[in-house]
XYZ file of C-alpha atoms in Angstrom:
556
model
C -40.112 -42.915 15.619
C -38.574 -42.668 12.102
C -40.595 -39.347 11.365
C -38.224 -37.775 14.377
C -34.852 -39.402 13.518
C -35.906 -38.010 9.923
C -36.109 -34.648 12.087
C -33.176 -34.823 14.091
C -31.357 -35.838 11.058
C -32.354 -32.743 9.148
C -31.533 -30.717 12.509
C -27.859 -32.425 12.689
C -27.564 -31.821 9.152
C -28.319 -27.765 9.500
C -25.931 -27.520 12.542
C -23.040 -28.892 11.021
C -23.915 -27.147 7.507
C -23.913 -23.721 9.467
C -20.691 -25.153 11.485
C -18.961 -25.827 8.362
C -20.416 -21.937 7.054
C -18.794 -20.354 10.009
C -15.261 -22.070 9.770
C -15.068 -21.660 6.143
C -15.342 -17.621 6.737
C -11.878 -18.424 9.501
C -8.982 -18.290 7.438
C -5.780 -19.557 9.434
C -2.284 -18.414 8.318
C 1.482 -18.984 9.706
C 4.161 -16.795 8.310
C 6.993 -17.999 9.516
C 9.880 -15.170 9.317
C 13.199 -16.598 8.620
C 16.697 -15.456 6.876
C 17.974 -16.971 3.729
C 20.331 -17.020 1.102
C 18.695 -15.766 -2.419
C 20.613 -15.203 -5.873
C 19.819 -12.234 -7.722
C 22.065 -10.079 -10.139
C 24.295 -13.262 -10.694
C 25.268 -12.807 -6.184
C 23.653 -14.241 -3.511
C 22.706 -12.524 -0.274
C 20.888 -13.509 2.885
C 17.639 -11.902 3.080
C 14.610 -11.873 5.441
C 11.591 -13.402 3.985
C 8.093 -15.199 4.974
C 8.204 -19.231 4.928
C 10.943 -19.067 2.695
C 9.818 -17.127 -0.276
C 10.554 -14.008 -2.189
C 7.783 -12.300 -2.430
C 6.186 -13.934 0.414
C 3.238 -16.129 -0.154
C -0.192 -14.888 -0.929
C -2.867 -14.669 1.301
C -6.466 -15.619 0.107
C -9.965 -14.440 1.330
C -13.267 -13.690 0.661
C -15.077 -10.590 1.652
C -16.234 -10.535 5.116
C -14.189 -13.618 6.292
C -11.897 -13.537 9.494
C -8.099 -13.915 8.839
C -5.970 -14.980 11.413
C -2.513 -14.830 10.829
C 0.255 -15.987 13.608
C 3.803 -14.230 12.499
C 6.656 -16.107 14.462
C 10.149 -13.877 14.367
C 13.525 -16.516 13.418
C 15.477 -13.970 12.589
C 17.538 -11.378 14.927
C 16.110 -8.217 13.894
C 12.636 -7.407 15.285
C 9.454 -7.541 12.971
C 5.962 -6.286 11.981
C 3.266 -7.193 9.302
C 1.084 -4.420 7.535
C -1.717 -5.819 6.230
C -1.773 -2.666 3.559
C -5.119 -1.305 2.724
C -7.265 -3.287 4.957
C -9.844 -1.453 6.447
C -8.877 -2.816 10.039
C -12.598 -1.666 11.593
C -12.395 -1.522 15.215
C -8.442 -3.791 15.039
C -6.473 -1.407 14.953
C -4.018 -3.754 17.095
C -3.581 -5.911 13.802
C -2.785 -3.237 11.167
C 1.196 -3.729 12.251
C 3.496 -0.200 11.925
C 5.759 -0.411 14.472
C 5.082 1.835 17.662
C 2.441 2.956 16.265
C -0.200 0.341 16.549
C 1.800 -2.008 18.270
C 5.215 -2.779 19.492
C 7.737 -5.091 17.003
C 7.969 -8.728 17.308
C 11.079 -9.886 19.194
C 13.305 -12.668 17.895
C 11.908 -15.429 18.919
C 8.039 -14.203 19.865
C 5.648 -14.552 17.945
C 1.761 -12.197 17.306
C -1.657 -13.164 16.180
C -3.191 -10.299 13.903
C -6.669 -11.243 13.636
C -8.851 -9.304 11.623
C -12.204 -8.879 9.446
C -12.503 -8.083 5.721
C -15.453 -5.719 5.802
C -16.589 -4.882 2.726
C -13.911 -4.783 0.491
C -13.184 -6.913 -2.450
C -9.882 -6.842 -4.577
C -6.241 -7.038 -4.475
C -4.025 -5.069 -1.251
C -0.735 -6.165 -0.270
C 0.741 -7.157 3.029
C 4.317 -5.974 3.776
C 6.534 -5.444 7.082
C 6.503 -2.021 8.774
C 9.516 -1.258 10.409
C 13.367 -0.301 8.830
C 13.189 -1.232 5.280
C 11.995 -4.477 5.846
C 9.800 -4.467 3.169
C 12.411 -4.392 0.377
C 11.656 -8.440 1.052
C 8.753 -9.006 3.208
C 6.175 -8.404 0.932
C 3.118 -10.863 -0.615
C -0.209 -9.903 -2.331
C -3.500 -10.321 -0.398
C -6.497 -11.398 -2.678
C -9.715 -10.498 -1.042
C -12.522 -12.424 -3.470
C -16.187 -11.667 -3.507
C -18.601 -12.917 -1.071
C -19.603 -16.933 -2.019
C -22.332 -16.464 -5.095
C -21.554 -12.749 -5.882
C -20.126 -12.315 -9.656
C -17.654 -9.623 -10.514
C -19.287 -6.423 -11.869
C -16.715 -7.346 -14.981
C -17.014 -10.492 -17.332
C -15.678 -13.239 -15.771
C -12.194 -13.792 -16.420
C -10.663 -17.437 -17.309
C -7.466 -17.281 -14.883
C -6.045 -15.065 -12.262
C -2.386 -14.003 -11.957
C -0.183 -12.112 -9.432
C 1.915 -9.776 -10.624
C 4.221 -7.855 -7.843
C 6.653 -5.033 -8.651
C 9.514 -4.489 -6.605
C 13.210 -3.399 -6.146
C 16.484 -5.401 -5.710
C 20.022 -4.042 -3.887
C 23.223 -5.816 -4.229
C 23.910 -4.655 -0.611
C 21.788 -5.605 3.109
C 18.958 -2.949 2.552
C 19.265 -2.138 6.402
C 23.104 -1.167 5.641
C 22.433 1.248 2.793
C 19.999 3.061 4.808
C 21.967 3.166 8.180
C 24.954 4.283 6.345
C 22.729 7.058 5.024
C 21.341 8.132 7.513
C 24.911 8.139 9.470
C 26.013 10.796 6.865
C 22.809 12.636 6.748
C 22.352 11.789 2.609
C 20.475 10.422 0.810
C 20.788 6.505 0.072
C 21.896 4.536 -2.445
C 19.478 3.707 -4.986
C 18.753 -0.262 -5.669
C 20.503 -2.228 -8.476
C 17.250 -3.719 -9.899
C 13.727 -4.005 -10.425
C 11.917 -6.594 -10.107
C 8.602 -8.872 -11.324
C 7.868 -11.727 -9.269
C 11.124 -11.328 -7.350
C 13.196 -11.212 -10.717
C 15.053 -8.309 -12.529
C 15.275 -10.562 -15.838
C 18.438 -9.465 -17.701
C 20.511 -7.395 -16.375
C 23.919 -5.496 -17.394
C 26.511 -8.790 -16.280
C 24.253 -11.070 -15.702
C 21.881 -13.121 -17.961
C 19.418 -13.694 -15.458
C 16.157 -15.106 -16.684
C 12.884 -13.176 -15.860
C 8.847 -13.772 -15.063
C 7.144 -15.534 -17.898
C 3.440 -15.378 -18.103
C 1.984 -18.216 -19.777
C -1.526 -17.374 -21.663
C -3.796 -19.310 -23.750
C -4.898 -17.539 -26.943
C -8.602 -16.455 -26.938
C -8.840 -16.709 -23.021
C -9.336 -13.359 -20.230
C -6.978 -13.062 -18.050
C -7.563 -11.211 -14.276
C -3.886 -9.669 -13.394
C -3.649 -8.719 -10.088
C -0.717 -6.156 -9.917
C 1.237 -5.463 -6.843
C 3.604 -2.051 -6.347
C 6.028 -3.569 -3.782
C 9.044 -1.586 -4.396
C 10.264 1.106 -1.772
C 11.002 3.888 -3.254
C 10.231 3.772 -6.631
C 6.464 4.711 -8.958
C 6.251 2.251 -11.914
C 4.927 2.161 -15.234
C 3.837 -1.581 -16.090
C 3.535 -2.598 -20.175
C 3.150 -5.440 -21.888
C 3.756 -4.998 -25.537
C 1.025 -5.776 -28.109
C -1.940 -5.688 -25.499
C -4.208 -3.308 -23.546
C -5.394 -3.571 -20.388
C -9.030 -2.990 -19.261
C -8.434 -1.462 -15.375
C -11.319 -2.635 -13.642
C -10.084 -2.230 -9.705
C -7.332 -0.147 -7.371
C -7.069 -0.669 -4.097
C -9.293 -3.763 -3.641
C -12.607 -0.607 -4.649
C -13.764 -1.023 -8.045
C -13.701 1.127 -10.930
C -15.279 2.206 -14.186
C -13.878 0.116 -16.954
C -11.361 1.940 -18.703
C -8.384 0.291 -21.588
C -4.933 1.390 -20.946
C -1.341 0.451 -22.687
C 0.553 1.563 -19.638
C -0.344 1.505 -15.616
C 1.192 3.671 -13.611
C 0.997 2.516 -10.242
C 3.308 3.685 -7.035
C 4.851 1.881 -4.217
C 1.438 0.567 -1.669
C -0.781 1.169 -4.688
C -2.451 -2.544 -6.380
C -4.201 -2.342 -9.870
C -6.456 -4.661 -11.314
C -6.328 -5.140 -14.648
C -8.287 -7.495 -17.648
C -5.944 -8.613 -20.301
C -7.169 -10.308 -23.196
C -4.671 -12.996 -25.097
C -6.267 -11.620 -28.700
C -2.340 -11.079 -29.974
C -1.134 -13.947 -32.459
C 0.851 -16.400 -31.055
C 4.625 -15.345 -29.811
C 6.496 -14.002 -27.230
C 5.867 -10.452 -25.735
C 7.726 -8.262 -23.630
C 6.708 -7.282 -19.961
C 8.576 -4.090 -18.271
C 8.459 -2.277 -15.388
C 10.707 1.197 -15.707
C 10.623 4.148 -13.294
C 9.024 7.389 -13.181
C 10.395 10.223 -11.897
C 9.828 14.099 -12.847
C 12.350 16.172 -11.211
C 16.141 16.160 -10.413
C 15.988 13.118 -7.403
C 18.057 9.915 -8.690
C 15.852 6.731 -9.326
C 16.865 2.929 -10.163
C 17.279 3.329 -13.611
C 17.002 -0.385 -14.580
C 14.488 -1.439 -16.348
C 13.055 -4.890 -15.576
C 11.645 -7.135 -17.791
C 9.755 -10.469 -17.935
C 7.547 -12.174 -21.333
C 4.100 -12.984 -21.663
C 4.085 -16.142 -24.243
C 1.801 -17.868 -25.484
C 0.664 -21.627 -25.458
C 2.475 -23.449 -29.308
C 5.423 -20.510 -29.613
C 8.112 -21.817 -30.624
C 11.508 -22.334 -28.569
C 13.699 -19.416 -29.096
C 10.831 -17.495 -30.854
C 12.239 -13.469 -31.107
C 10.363 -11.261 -28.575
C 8.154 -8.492 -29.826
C 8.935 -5.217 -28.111
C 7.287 -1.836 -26.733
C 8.286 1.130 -26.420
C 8.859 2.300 -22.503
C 7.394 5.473 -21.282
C 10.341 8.250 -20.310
C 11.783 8.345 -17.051
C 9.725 12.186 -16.960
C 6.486 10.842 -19.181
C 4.154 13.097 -16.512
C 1.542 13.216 -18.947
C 1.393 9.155 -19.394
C 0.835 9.073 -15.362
C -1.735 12.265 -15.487
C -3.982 10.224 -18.567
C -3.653 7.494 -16.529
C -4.524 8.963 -13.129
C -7.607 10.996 -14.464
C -8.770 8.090 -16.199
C -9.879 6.253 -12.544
C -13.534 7.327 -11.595
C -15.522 5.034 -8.872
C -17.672 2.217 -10.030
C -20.491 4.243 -8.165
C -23.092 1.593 -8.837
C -25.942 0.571 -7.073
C -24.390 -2.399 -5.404
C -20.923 -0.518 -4.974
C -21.957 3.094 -4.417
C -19.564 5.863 -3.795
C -19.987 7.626 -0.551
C -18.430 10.668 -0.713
C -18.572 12.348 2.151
C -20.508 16.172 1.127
C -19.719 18.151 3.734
C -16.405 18.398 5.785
C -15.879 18.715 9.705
C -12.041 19.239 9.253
C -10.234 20.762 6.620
C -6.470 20.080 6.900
C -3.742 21.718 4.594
C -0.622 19.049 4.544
C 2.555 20.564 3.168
C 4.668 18.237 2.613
C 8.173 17.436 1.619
C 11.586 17.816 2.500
C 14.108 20.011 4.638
C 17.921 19.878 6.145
C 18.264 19.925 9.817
C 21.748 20.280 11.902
C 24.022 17.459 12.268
C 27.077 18.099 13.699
C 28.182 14.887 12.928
C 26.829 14.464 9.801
C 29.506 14.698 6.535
C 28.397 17.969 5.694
C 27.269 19.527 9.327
C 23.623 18.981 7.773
C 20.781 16.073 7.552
C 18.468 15.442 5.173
C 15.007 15.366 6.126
C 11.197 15.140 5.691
C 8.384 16.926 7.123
C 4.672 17.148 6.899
C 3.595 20.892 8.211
C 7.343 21.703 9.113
C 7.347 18.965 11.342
C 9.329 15.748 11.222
C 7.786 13.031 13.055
C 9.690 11.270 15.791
C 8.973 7.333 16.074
C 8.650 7.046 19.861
C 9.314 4.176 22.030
C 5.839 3.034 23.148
C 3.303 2.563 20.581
C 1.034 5.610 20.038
C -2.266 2.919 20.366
C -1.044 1.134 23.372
C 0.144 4.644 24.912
C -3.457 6.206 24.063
C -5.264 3.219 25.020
C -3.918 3.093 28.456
C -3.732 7.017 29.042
C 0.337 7.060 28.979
C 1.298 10.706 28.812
C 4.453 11.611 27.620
C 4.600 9.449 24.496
C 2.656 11.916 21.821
C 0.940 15.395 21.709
C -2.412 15.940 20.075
C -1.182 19.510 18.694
C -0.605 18.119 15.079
C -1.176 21.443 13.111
C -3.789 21.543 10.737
C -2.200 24.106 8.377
C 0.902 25.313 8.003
C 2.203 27.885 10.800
C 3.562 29.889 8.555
C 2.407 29.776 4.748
C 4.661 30.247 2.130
C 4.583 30.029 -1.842
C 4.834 26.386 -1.851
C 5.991 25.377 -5.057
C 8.019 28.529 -5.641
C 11.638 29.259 -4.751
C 12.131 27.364 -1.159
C 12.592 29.515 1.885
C 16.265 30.385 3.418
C 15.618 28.297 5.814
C 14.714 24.756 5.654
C 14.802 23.674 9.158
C 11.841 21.743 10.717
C 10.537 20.969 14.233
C 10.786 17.535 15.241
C 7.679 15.858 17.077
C 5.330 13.020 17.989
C 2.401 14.535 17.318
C -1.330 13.497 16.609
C -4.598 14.829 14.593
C -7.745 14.148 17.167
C -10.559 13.701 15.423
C -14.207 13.025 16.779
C -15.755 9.844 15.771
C -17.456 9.232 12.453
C -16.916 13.268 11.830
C -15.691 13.888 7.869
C -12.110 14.863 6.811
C -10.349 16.800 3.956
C -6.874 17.115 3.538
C -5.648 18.927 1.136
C -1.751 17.036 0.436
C -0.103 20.032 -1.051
C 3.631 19.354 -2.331
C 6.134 21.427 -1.907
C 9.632 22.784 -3.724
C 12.032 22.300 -0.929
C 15.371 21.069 -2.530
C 13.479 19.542 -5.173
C 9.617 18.817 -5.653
C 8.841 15.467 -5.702
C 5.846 12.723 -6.957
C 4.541 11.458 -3.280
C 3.160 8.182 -3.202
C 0.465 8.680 0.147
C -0.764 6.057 2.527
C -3.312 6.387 4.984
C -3.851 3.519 7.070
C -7.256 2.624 8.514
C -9.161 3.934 6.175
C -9.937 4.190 2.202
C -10.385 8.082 1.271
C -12.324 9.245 -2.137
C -9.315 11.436 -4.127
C -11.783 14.376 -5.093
C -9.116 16.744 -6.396
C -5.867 17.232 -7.764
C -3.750 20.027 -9.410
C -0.397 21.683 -10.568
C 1.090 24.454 -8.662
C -0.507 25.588 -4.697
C -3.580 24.813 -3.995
C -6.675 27.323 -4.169
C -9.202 27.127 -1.694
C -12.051 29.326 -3.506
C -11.243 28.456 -7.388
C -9.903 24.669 -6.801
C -12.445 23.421 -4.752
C -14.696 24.588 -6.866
C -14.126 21.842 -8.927
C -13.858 18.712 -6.967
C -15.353 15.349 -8.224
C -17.948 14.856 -5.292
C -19.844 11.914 -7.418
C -17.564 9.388 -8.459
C -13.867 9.574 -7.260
C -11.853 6.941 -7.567
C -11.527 5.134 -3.683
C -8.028 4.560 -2.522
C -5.881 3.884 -0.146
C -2.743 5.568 -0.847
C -2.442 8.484 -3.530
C 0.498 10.207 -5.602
C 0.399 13.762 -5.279
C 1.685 15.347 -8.152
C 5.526 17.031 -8.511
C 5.007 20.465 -7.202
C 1.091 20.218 -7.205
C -1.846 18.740 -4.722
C -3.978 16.439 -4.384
C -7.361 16.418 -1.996
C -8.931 13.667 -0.230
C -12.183 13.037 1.934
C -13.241 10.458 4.354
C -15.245 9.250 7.253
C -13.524 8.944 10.719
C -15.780 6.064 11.357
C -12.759 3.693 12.490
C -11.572 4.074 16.030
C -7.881 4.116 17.124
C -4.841 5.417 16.077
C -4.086 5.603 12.333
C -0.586 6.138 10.446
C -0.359 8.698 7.564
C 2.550 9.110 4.969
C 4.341 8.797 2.153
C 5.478 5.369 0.916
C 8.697 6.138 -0.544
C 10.122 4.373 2.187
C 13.261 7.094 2.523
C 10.542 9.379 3.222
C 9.438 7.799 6.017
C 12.345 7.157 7.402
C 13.115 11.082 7.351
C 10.111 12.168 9.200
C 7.571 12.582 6.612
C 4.733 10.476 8.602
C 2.002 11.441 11.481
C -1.193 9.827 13.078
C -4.891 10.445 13.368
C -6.502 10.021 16.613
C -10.125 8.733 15.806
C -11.887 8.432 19.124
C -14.405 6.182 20.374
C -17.830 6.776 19.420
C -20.793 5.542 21.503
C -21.039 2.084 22.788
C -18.845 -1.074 22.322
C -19.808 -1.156 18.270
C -18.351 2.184 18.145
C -14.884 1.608 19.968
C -11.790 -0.105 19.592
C -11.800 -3.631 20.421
C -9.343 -4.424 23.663
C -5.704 -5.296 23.073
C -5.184 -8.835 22.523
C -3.232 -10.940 25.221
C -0.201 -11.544 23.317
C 0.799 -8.195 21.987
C 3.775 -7.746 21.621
C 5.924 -5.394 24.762
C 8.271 -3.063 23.542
């Protein structure tokens, strides 16, 4: 008799063990999305934001856990969460762009995004996805290793968060609707920001992000490009940084004074507090290599250590130039996949489509525009139109009329790209999609262009993380270029700059069913067109297709 309670004990025992294993893999969220007043620049403003904070609150995981996050809407204007760079395998319905995967949350409603964290590891962001939204609706998502699995670094002794992003005096909905009223470009913001503050500012003696650091220890900082229209160079004067992960994929080790790091785009860096004890400047500035008008402010925060004295003077560093294109090229070429053993690069060989994106912008007719002209964006002359139903719902259910699947793969007609732009700039407006076969293997070549002015592009694929096996000044060569693409270790990303009046090439795997949203995260340029959508179909069987819609999806 004792032998089996002994034995049912040590049954009950494994049960609830493996009970407790399976809940700790469910992590449960609320994000509560409310308006509130917020001081910045020395005036206050009401702002959205998640359960009352600017920037939202961060979202912890491990690798291969469930997250379940239910969003409820407080506020009057509709909403969506992006959960950016997650690989969204087979839940597509959670990834959040509005009318694209789904339709926006109502005031009042409320959605469940419920997703898996499949084999990624690292820091990604999560930010609305409709309007400009995210100018405020933005948090970091920390994704750590599986239970028992070390980082392929030395261990660090504390983690921080460190999120970039941009401040404006005026409602960020305003400056854009007034801009795109007069068919111009917008206003740009007032500030910068680190951890939701500018720091000083012309006016206003507004106190900034302090990192506090013991000297001797390693510390993990997890940084966050939040901003919406603005690439960032992040210092800290007096240290290095060892970059050891982008875009929750590891890379090679490599020590850096400056990241450069654009809006979507997360770096992970290793700083060690080896500096004598003091007070040391942190700044974020702009980049920006051509004629287009950037925030100018430069934001700054301290990184002090534990015993400096009150009032101690802070040692400075010298910012990169507005134009430092060389600082961002060192920096770019210096990221190479970890390509190890555990965390092996698969870069896909061979290619089933090979897709030539022009991109950049043009100027439309707008007879009630202020000068008889708008301002827009285009990616292979065309500027995509949001529609009305989402594209997934709408391809899910066989709606016709919503989209066309004649997306072209090249330019119709091919020009000297980053020469002297054509006389005319018009483009073709259209909701149109890529098909693509399941699991088959993509290149694009993103090839910027000189309309008006070239421009650094900041790109975002959702569903996916590409290898980036290429880049280059100038238009893009098929025979010479390709030539000499990095098919062994790339570094794995989710979104990409392409260089000012150059290209940039990336491959992937199509092994994600659904409908996926491509373009560039300067926010303006997505509002002007410069956006489209792979259609990945179904493969074979239920492992291979896109789960069904969940019950309380939101209706447009």
């Amino acid at each position: 008799m004792m032998g089996n309670r002994v034995i049912l004990a040590l049954v009950l025992l494994a049960v609830f063990c493996s009970m407790s294993l399976v809940e700790s893999k469910i992590r449960h969220y609320k994000f509560s999305v409310v308006r509130k007043n917020t001081t910045r620049l020395c005036a206050s403003k009401p702002i959205i934001v998640v359960n009352g904070k600017f920037p939202g609150p961060t979202l912890y995981a491990r690798e291969d856990d469930t997250v379940i996050v239910r969003v409820v809407n407080h506020v009057s204007d509709n909403v969506t969460i992006h959960w950016h760079g997650v690989r969204q395998l087979r839940t597509g319905w959670s990834d959040g762009p509005a009318y694209i995967t789904q339709c926006p949350i109502q005031t009042g409603q409320s959605f469940i995004y419920n997703f898996t964290l499949t084999g990624q590891r690292g820091t990604l962001l999560w930010h609305a996805h409709i309007n400009w939204q995210r100018a405020t609706v933005h948090g970091a998502i920390v994704i750590l290793p599986k239970l028992g699995v070390p980082y392929p670094f030395s261990k660090p002794d504390k983690e921080e968060i460190i999120i970039l992003g941009e401040w404006w005096k005026s409602d960020v909905e305003a400056v854009i609707n007034q801009a795109m009223q007069a068919g111009q470009p917008p206003n740009v913001s007032d500030a910068h920001t680190i951890n939701g503050h500018p720091g000083p500012a012309p006016n206003c003696s507004s106190q900034g992000y302090t990192l506090h650091v013991e000297q001797g220890k390693t510390y993990l900082l997890r940084i966050v490009n939040a901003a919406v229209n603005e690439e960032l160079f992040f210092k800290i004067a007096g240290h290095l940084l060892t970059i050891v992960e982008v875009d929750a994929a590891y890379t090679k080790p490599f020590n850096t004074d400056t990241v450069f790091i654009g809006p979507g785009q997360t770096t992970t860096a290793l700083l060690h507090a080896d500096q004598p004890t003091g007070k040391y400047i942190i700044a974020i500035s702009p980049f920006m290599d051509t004629i287009v008008a950037t925030d100018n402010q430069i934001a700054t925060g301290s990184l002090r250590y534990t015993g400096t004295p009150a009032f101690y003077p802070t040692g400075l560093t010298a910012i990169p130039s507005k134009n430092a294109t060389r600082v961002t090229t060192a920096f770019m070429d210096s990221l190479r996949s970890l390509n190890s053993r555990d965390y092996p690069a698969n870069v896909p060989q061979t290619v089933d489509h090979s897709l030539l994106f022009a991109i950049g912008v043009g100027v439309n007719p707008c007879a009630t525009c202020v000068n008889g002209s708008r301002v827009v964006a285009d990616i292979n002359n065309v500027s995509f139109v949001m529609p009305t139903t989402a594209l997934l719902q709408a391809h899910y259910y066989n709606i016709s009329g919503v989209y066309t699947t004649d997306f072209p793969a090249t330019p119709a007609m091919p020009y000297n790209y980053t020469g002297a732009a054509p006389a005319n700039m018009q483009t073709l407006n259209g909701t149109k999609v890529y098909r693509v076969g399941y699991n088959s293997t993509v290149q694009i070549v993103i090839q910027g262009t000189s309309m008006i002015a070239p421009e650094s592009h900041p790109t975002h694929l959702h569903g996916f993380n590409f290898f980036a096996v290429g880049k280059g000044i100038g238009n893009y060569d098929p025979v010479n270029d390709a030539k000499k693409f990095n098919l062994v270790d790339p570094v794995e990303r989710n979104t990409i700059s392409v260089p000012t009046a150059g290209w940039t090439a990336i491959r992937f795997r199509a092994d994600n069913p659904g409908v996926w949203f491509m373009h560039c995260h300067l926010e303006i340029h997505t509002t002007w067109g410069l956006k489209m959508a792979f259609l990945v179909e179904n493969g074979k069987g239920p492992n291979q297709s896109i789960l069904p819609p969940p019950k309380d999806l939101p209706k447009c």
